[in-house]
Coordinates of C-alpha atoms and ligand atoms in Angstrom, one line a residue:
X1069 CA -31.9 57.8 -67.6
X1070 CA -34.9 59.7 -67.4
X1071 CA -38.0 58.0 -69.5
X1072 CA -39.3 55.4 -67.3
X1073 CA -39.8 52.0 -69.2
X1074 CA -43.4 52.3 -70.0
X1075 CA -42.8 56.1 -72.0
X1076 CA -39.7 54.0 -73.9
X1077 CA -42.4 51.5 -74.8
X1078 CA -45.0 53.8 -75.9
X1079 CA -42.0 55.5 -78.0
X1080 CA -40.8 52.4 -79.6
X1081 CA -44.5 51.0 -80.3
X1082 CA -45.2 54.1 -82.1
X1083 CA -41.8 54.9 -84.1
X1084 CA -40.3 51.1 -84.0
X1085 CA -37.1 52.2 -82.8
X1086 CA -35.1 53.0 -79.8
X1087 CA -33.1 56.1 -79.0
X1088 CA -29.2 55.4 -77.6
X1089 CA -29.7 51.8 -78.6
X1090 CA -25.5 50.8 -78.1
X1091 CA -24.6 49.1 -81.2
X1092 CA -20.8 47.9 -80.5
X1093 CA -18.3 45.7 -78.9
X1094 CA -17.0 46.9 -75.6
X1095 CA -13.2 46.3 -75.6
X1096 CA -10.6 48.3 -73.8
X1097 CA -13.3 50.4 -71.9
X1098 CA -14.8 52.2 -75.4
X1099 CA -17.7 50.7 -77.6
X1100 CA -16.0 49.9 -81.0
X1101 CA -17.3 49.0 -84.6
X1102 CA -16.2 45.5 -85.9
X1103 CA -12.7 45.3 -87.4
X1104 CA -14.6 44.3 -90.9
X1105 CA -16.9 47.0 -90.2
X1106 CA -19.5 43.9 -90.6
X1107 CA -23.2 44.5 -88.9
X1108 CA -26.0 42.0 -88.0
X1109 CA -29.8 42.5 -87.6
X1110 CA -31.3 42.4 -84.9
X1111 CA -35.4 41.5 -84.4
X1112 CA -38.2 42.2 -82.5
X1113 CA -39.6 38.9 -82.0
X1114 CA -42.7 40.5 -80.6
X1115 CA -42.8 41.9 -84.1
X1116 CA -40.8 39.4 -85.9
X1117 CA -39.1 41.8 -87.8
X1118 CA -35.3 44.0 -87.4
X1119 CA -35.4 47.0 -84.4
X1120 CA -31.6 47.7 -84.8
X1121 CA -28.8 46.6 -86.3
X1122 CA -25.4 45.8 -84.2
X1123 CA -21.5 45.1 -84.6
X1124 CA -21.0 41.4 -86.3
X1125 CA -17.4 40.7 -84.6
X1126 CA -15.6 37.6 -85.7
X1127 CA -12.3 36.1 -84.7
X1128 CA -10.0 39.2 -84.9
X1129 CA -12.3 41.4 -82.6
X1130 CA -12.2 38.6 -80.3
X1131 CA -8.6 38.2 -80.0
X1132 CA -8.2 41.5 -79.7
X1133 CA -10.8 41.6 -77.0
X1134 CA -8.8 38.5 -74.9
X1135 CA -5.5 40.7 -75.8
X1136 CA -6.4 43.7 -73.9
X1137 CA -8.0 41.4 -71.1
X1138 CA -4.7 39.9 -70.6
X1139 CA -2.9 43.2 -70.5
X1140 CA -5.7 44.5 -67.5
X1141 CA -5.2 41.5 -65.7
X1142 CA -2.1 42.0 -63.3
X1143 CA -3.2 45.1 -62.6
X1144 CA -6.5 43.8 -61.7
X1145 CA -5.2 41.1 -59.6
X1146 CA -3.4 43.4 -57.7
X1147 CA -6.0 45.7 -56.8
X1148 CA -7.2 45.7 -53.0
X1149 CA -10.1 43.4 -52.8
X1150 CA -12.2 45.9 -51.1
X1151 CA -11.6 48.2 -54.0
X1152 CA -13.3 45.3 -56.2
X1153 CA -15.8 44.8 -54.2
X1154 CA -16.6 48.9 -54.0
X1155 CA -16.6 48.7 -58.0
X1156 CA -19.1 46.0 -57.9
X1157 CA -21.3 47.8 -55.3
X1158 CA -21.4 50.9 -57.7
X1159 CA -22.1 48.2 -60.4
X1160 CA -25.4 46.8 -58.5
X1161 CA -26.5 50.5 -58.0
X1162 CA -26.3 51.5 -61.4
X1163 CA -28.0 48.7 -62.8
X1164 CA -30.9 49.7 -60.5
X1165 CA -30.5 53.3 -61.5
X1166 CA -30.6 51.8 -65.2
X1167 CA -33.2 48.8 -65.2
X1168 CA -35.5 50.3 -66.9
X1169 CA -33.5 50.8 -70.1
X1170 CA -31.9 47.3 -69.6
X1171 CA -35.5 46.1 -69.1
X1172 CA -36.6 47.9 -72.6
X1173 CA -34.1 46.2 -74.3
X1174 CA -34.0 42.7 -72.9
X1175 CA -37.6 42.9 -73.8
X1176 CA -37.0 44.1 -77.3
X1177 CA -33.8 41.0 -78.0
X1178 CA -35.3 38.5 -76.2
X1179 CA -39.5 38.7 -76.8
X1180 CA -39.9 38.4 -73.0
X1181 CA -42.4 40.7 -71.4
X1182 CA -41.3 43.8 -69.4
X1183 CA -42.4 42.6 -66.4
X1184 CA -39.7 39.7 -66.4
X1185 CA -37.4 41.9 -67.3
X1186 CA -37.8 44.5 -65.3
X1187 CA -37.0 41.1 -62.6
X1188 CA -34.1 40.2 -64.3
X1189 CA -32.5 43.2 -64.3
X1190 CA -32.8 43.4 -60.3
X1191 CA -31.3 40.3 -60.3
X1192 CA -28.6 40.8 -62.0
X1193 CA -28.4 43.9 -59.5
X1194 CA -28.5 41.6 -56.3
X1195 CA -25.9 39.8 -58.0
X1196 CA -23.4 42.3 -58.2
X1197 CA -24.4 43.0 -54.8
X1198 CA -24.1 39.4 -53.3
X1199 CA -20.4 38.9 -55.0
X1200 CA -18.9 42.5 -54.0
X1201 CA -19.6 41.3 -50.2
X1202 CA -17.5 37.9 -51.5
X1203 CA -14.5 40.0 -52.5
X1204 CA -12.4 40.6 -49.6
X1205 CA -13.2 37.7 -47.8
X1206 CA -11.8 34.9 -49.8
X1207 CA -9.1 33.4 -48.1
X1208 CA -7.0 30.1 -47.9
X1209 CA -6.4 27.4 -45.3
X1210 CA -3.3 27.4 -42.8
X1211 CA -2.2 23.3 -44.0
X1212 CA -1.3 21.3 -40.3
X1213 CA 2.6 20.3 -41.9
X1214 CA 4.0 19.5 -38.5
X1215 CA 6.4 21.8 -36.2
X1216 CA 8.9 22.3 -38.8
X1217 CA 7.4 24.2 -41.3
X1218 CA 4.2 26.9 -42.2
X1219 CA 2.2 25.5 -44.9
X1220 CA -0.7 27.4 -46.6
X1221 CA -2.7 27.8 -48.9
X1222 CA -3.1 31.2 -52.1
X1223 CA -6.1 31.9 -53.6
X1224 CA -5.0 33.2 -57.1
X1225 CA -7.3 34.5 -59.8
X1226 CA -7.1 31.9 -62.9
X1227 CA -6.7 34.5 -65.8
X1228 CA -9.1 35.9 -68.3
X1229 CA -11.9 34.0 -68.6
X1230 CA -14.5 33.7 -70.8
X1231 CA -18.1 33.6 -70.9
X1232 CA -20.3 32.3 -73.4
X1233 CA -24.3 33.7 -72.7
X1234 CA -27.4 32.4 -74.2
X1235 CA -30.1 34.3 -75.6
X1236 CA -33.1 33.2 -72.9
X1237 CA -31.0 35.2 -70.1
X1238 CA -29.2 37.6 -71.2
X1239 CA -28.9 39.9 -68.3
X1240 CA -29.0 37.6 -65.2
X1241 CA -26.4 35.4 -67.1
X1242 CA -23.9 37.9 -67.6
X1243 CA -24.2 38.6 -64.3
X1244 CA -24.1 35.5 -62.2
X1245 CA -20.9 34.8 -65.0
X1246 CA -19.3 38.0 -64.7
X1247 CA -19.4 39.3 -61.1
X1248 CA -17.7 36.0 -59.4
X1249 CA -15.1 36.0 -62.1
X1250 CA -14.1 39.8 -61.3
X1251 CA -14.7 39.4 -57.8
X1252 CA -12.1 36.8 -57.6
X1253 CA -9.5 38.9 -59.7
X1254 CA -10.2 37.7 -62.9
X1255 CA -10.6 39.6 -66.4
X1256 CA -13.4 38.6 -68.4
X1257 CA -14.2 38.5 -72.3
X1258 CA -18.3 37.8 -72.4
X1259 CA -20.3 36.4 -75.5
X1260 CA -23.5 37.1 -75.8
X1261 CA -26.4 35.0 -77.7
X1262 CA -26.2 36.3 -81.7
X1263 CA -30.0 37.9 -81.0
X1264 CA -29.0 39.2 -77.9
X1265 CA -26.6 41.6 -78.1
X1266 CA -28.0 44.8 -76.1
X1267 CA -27.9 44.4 -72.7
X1268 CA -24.2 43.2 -72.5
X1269 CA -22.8 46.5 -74.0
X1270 CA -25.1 48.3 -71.6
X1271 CA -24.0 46.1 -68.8
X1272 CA -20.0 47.0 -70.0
X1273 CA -20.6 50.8 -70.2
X1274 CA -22.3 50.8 -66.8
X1275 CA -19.1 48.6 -65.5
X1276 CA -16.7 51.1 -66.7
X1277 CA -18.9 54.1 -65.0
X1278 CA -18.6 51.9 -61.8
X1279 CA -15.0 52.5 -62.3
X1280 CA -13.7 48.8 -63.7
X1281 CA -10.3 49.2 -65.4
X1282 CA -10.3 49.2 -69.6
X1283 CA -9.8 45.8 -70.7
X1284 CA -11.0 43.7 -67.2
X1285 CA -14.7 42.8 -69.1
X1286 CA -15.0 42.9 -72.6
X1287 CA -17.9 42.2 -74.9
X1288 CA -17.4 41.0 -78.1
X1289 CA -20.8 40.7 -80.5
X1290 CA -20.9 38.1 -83.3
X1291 CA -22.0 34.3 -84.2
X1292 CA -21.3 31.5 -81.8
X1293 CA -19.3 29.7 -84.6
X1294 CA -16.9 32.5 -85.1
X1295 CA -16.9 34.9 -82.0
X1296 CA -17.4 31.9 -79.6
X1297 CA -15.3 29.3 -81.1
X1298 CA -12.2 31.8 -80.9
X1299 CA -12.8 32.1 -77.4
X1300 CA -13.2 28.5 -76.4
X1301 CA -9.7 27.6 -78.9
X1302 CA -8.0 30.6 -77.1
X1303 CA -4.8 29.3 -75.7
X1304 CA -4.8 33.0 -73.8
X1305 CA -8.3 31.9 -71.6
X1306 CA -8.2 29.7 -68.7
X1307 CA -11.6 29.3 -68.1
X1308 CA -14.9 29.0 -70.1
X1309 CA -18.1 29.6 -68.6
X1310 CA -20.7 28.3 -71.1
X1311 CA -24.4 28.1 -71.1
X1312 CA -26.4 26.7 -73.5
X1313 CA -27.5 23.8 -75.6
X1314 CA -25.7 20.7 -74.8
X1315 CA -24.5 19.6 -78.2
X1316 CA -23.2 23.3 -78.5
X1317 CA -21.9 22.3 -74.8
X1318 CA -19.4 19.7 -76.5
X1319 CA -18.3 21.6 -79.2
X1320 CA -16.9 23.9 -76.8
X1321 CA -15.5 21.8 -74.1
X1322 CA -13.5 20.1 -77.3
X1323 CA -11.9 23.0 -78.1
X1324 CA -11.4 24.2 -74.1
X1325 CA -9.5 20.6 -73.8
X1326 CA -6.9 21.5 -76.3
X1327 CA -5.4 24.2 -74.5
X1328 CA -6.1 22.8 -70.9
X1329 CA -8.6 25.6 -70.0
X1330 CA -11.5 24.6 -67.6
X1331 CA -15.3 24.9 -68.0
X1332 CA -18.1 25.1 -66.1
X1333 CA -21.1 23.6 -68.2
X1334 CA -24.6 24.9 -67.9
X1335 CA -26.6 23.4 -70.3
X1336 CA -30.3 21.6 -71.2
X1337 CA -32.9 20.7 -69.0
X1338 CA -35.8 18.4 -68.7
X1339 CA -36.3 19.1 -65.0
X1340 CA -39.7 17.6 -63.5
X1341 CA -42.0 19.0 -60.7
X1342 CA -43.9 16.2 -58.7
X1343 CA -46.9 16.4 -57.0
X1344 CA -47.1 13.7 -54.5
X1345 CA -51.0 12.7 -53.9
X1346 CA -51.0 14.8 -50.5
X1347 CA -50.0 18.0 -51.8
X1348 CA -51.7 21.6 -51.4
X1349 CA -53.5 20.9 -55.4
X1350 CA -53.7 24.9 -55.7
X1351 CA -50.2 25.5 -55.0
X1352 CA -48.8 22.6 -57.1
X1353 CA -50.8 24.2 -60.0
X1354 CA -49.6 27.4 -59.4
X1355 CA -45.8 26.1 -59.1
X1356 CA -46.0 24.0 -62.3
X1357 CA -47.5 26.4 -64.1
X1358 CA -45.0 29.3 -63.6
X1359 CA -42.0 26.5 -63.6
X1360 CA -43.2 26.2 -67.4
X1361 CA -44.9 29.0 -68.5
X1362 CA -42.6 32.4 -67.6
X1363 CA -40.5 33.7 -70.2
X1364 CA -42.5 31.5 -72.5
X1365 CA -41.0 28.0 -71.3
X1366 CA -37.1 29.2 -72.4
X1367 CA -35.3 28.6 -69.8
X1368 CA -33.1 25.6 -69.1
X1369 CA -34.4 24.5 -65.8
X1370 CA -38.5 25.0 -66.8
X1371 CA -40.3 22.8 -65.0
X1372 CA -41.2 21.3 -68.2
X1373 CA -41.9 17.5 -66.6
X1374 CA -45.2 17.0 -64.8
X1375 CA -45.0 13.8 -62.8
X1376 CA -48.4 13.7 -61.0
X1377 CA -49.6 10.8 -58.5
X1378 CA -53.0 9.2 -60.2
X1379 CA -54.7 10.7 -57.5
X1380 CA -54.7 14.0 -58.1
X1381 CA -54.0 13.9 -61.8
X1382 CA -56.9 14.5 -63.0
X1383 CA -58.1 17.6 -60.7
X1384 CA -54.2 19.1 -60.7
X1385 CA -53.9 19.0 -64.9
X1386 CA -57.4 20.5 -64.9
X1387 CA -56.5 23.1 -62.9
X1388 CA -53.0 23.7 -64.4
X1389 CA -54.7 23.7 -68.1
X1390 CA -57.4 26.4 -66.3
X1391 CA -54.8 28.5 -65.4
X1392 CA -53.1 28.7 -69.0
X1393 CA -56.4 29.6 -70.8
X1394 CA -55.6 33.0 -68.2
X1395 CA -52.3 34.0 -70.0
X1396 CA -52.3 36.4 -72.5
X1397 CA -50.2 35.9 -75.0
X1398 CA -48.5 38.7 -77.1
X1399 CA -45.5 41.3 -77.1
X1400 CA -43.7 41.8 -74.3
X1401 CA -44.0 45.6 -74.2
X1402 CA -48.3 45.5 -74.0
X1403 CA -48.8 44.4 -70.8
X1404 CA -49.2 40.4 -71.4
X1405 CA -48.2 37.4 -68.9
X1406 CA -46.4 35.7 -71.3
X1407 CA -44.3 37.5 -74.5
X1408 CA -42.6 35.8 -77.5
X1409 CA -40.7 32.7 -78.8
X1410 CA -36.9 34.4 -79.1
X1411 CA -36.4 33.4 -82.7
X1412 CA -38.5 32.0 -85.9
X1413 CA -36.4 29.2 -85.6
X1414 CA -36.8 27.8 -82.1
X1415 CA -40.8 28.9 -83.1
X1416 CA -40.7 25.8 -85.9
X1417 CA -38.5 23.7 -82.9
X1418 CA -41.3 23.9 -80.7
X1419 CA -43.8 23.4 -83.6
X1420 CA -41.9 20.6 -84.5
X1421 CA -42.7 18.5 -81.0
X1422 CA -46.3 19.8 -80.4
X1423 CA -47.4 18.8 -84.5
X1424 CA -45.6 15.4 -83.6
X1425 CA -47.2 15.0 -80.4
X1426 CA -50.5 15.7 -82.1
X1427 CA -49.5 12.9 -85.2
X1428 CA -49.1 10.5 -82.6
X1429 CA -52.6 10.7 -81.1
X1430 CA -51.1 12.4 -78.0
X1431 CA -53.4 14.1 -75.7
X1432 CA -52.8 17.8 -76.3
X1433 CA -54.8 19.5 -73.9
X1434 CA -54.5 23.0 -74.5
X1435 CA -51.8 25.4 -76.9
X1436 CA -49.6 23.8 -79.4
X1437 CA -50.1 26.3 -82.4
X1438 CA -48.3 29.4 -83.3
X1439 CA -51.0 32.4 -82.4
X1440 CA -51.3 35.0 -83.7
X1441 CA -50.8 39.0 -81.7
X1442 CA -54.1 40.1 -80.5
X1443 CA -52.7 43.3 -82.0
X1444 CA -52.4 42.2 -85.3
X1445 CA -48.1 42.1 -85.1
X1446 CA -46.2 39.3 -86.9
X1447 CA -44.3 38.3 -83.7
X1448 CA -43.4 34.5 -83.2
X1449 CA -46.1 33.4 -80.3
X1450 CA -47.1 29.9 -78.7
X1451 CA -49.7 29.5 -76.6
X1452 CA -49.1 28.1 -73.5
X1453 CA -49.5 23.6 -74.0
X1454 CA -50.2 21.0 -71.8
X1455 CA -50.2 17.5 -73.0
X1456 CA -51.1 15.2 -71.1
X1457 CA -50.1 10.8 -69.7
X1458 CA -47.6 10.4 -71.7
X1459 CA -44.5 7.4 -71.5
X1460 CA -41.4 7.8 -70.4
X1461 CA -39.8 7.7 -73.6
X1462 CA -41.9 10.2 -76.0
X1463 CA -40.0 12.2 -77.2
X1464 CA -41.9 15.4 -75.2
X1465 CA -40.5 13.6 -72.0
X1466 CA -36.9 12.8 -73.0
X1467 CA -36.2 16.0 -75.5
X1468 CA -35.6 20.0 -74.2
X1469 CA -38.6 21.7 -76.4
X1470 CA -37.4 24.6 -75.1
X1471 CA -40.8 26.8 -74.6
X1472 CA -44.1 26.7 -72.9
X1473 CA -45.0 22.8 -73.5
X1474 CA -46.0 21.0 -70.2
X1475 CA -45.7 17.5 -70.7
X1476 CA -47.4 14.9 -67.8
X1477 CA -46.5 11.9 -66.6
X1478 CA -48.9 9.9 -64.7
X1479 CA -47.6 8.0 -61.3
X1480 CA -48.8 5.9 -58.6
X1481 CA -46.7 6.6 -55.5
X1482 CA -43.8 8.2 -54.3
X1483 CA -41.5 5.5 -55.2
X1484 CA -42.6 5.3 -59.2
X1485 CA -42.6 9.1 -58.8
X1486 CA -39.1 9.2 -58.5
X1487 CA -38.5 6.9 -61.0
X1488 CA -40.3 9.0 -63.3
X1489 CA -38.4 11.7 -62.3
X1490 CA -34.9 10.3 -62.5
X1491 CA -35.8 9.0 -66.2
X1492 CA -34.1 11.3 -68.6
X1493 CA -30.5 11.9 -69.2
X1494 CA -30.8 15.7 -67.9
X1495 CA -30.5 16.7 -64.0
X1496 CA -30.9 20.1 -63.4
X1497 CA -33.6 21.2 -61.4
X1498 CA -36.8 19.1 -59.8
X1499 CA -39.3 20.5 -57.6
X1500 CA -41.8 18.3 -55.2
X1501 CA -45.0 19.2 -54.0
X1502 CA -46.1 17.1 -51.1
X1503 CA -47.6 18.0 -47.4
X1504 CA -44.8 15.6 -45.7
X1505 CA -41.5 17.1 -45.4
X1506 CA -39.8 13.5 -44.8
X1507 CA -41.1 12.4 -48.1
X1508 CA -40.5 15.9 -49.9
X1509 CA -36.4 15.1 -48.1
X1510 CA -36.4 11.7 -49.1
X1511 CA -37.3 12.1 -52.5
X1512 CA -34.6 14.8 -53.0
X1513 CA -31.7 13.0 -51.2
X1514 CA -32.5 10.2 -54.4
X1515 CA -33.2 12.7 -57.2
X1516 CA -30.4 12.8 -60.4
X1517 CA -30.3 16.7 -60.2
X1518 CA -28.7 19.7 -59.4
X1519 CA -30.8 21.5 -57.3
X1520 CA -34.2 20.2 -55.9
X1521 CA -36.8 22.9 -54.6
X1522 CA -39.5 21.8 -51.9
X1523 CA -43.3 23.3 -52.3
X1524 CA -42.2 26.5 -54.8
X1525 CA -40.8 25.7 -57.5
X1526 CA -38.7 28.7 -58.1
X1527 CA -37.4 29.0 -54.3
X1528 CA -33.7 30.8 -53.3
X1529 CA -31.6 32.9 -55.3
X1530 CA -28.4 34.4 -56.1
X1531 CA -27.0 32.5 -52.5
X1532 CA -28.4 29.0 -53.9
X1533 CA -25.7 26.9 -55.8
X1534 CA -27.1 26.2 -59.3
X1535 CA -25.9 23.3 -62.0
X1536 CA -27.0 20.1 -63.7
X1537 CA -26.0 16.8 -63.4
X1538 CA -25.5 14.3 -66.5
X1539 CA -26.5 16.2 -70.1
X1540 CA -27.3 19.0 -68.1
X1541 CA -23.8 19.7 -67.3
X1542 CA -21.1 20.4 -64.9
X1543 CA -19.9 23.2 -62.4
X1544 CA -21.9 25.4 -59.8
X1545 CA -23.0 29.1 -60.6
X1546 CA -24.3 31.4 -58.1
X1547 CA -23.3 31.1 -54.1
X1548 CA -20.2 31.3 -52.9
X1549 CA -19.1 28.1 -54.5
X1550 CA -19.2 29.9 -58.2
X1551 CA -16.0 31.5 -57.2
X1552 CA -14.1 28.0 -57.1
X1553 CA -14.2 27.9 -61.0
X1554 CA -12.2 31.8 -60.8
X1555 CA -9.6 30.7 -58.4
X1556 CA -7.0 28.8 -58.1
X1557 CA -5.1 26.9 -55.4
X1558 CA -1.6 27.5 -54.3
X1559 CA 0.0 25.6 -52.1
X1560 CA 3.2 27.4 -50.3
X1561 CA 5.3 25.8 -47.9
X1562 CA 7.9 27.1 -45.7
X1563 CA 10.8 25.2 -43.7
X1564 CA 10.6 27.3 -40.3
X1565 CA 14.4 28.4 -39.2
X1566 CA 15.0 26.5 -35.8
X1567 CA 16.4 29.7 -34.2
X1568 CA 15.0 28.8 -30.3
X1569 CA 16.0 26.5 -28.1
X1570 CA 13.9 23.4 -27.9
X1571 CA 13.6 24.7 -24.0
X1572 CA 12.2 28.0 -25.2
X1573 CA 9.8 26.6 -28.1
X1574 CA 8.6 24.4 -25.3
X1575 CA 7.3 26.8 -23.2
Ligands
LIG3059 P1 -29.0 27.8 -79.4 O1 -28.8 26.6 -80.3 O2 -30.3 27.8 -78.7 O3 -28.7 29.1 -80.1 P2 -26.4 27.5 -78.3 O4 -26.0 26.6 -77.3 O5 -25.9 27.2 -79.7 O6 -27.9 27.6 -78.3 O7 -25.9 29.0 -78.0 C1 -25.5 29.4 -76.7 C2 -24.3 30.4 -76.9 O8 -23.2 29.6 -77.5 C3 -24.5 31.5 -77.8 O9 -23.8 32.7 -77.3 C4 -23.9 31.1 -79.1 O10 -23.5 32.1 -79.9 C5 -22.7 30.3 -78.6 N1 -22.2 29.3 -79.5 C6 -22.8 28.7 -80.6 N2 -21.9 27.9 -81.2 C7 -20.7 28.0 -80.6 C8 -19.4 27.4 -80.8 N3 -19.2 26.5 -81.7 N4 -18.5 27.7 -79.9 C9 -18.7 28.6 -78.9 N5 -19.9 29.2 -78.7 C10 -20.9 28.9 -79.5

């Protein structure tokens, strides 16, 4: 790599394409054209229009991406763990080495703007990092089975796994998928999102310069209907690690069932932030803001619910609807705070609500239109949207819109805050924002969610458990409890030969 991300921007802004753009699978360690030598479009949605064109794998290319995962796999189990964890050190370094490209094209699949990123791809660097330290220190129990015998416990790595990656993410969720699977001895066949496609061939090829074995991650490009279904039906794959929408969520757990495979389920979100009336009003702004606002409100655990004591309502929603009219809007590649909507449909899904929302006499207080690129592109752009005291059961409050729509519920108190809170079906994320830490505790010890953040709304990281509740799912990513999902218990017990004298053993 040697142009730094803002010369690949200036390059692509002026010619509309990319050089070295990787346009295959990644299966037994070599990028590979479909078996139907089928392609797909992919767009720009900061231009709303094609950029390059990839491999459109269907259900051959993914079984013969699970078959040479399962012929990797004893090999892979057997490897020394510290030799895992070495592979997965290279990895982190050479997506820092790399982020730049990586960033360049997350920005160009996803419509997110280089800044986030240029973020993502250090995460998904730290994560790497965080799980190649995991590697040689997963152990089992010695099990108390009485004089007699030595019982114990095997960690063993489940199989080949496979993981299913949404479009909002790309980068970060291959990574917090991918490096607990390998680090536990696992091979892995990863899915990315239909739009997508670019960063997980990138993140393959820099795998196999890290040294990972041909076959131990594969990539296989194509539709979720096709690609993913074969996966999630594949009697071959003990594990699927989805994330996405929920109703997709079922589809795939259905088919997991048949063959006995587990999941892990990360899906919607409707996760609210509240700001108790004692709160620091500048920093609750600033939380809620960002919790719905970055990467244009795509992002299953948005803070997308504002459940604000009476109070302060009025001053906090002021301020928060101030600090929107800041944001520039536009493609991710000029410089803006916030980039694009990822695809013309989820544009006319977020439409959809805000129109409605306006229909019903709702208070809209800022956003809610498509805009337009301040350079004149075609991209697919929403302003950032607050609307404001609405019920508990509008559909703005119950419903994952999926981008940057703040919806506010009005409370009086912590205990109708909490109510509030707990009223959807979802329960992945909540943040509080109160001065009292014994309130902020209490509040989260009675939340319906996954993970509750105190006073910033976007606090911890790769060491932080993550997972939903209810519709939001099932399973915990990230920390060391991610590698539960990749391992598997055996229990070994051994009769011990009574070869010493009770005198001796006694002494
Ligand atoms: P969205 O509706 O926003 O595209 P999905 O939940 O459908 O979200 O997509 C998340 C991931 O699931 C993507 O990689 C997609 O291709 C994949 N997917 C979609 N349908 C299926 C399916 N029937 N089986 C397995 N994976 C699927």
């Amino acid at each position: 790599m040697t142009m730094s991300a803002e010369a690949l921007a200036a390059d692509y802004l002026a010619t509309g394409t990319v050089a070295g753009t990787p346009s295959g699978h990644f299966i037994d360690g070599r990028e590979q054209d479909s078996l139907s030598g089928e392609k797909m479009d992919i767009f720009d949605p900061g231009l709303g229009r094609p950029f390059a064109a990839v491999a459109a794998g269907d259900r051959a290319d993914a079984e013969l991406a699970v078959a040479s995962s399962v012929k990797a796999f004893p090999a892979w189990r057997r490897l020394a763990p510290a030799e895992r964890g070495r592979i997965l050190n290279r990895m982190a370094a050479l997506i820092r080495e790399n982020a730049d490209q990586l960033a360049m094209l997350e920005t160009l699949d996803v419509g997110k703007t280089l800044a986030e990123s240029r973020g993502n791809a250090h995460s998904a660097a730290r994560t790497f990092e965080y799980y190649a330290g995991v590697c040689d220190k997963l152990q089992g129990d010695s099990l108390p089975v009485g004089f007699g015998q030595i019982g114990l416990t095997l960690l063993e790595p489940v199989g080949v796994v496979a993981q299913i990656i949404p479009w909002n993410f790309p980068m970060t969720t291959f990574a917090r998928g991918i490096a607990p699977a390998l680090a536990a001895g696992c091979c892995v066949v990863a899915k990315p999102a239909e739009t997508t496609p670019h960063t997980a061939i990138l993140l393959a090829r820099l795998l196999s310069d890290a040294g990972l074995p041909p076959g131990v991650c594969n990539v296989v490009l194509g539709e979720g209907a096709s690609v993913g279904a074969t996966l999630s039906a594949h009697p071959d794959v003990a594990h699927v690690t989805f994330t996405g929408s929920t109703k997709t969520g079922v589809r795939v757990m259905q088919a997991a069932a048949e063959h006995f495979a587990s999941v892990t389920m990360e899906l919607g979100g409707k996760s609210p932030v509240i700001a108790l009336a004692d709160c620091d009003i500048e920093a609750a702004a600033q939380g809620a803001a960002g919790a719905i606002f970055e990467n244009a409100g795509q992002i299953c655990s948005a803070g997308s619910r504002l459940v604000v004591d009476r109070a302060i309502h009025r001053k906090l929603v002021d301020r928060v609807v101030e600090i929107a009219g800041e944001i520039t809007v536009g493609h991710g590649l000029r410089g803006n705070k916030m980039g694009a909507i990822n695809s013309r449909r989820q544009l006319d899904t977020i439409l959809g609500f805000t129109d409605r929302a306006r229909r019903d006499g709702r208070a809209v207080l800022c956003g809610g239109k498509q805009l337009q690129d301040a350079d004149g592109g075609e991209g697919w752009f929403v302003g950032p949207t607050v609307i404001d005291d609405l019920s508990d059961d509008d559909p703005c409050i119950q419903e994952e819109i999926f981008g940057p729509v703040l919806s506010v519920q009005v409370v009086d108190g912590p205990e109708e805050a909490l109510r509030a809170a707990n009223a959807t079906r979802y329960g992945l994320m909540a943040g509080i924002y109160t001065a009292n830490i014994s309130s902020a505790l209490a509040i989260a010890r009675d939340l319906e969610s996954g993970s509750v953040t105190i006073n910033d709304y976007w606090g911890g990281g790769v060491e932080v458990p993550f997972g939903g509740v209810g519709h939001s799912g099932f399973g915990r990513e990230k920390g060391l409890v991610a590698v539960q999902a990749y391992c598997r218990v055996k229990s070994v017990v051994a009769q011990v030969p009574t070869t010493l004298s009770q005198e001796t053993r006694n002494n």
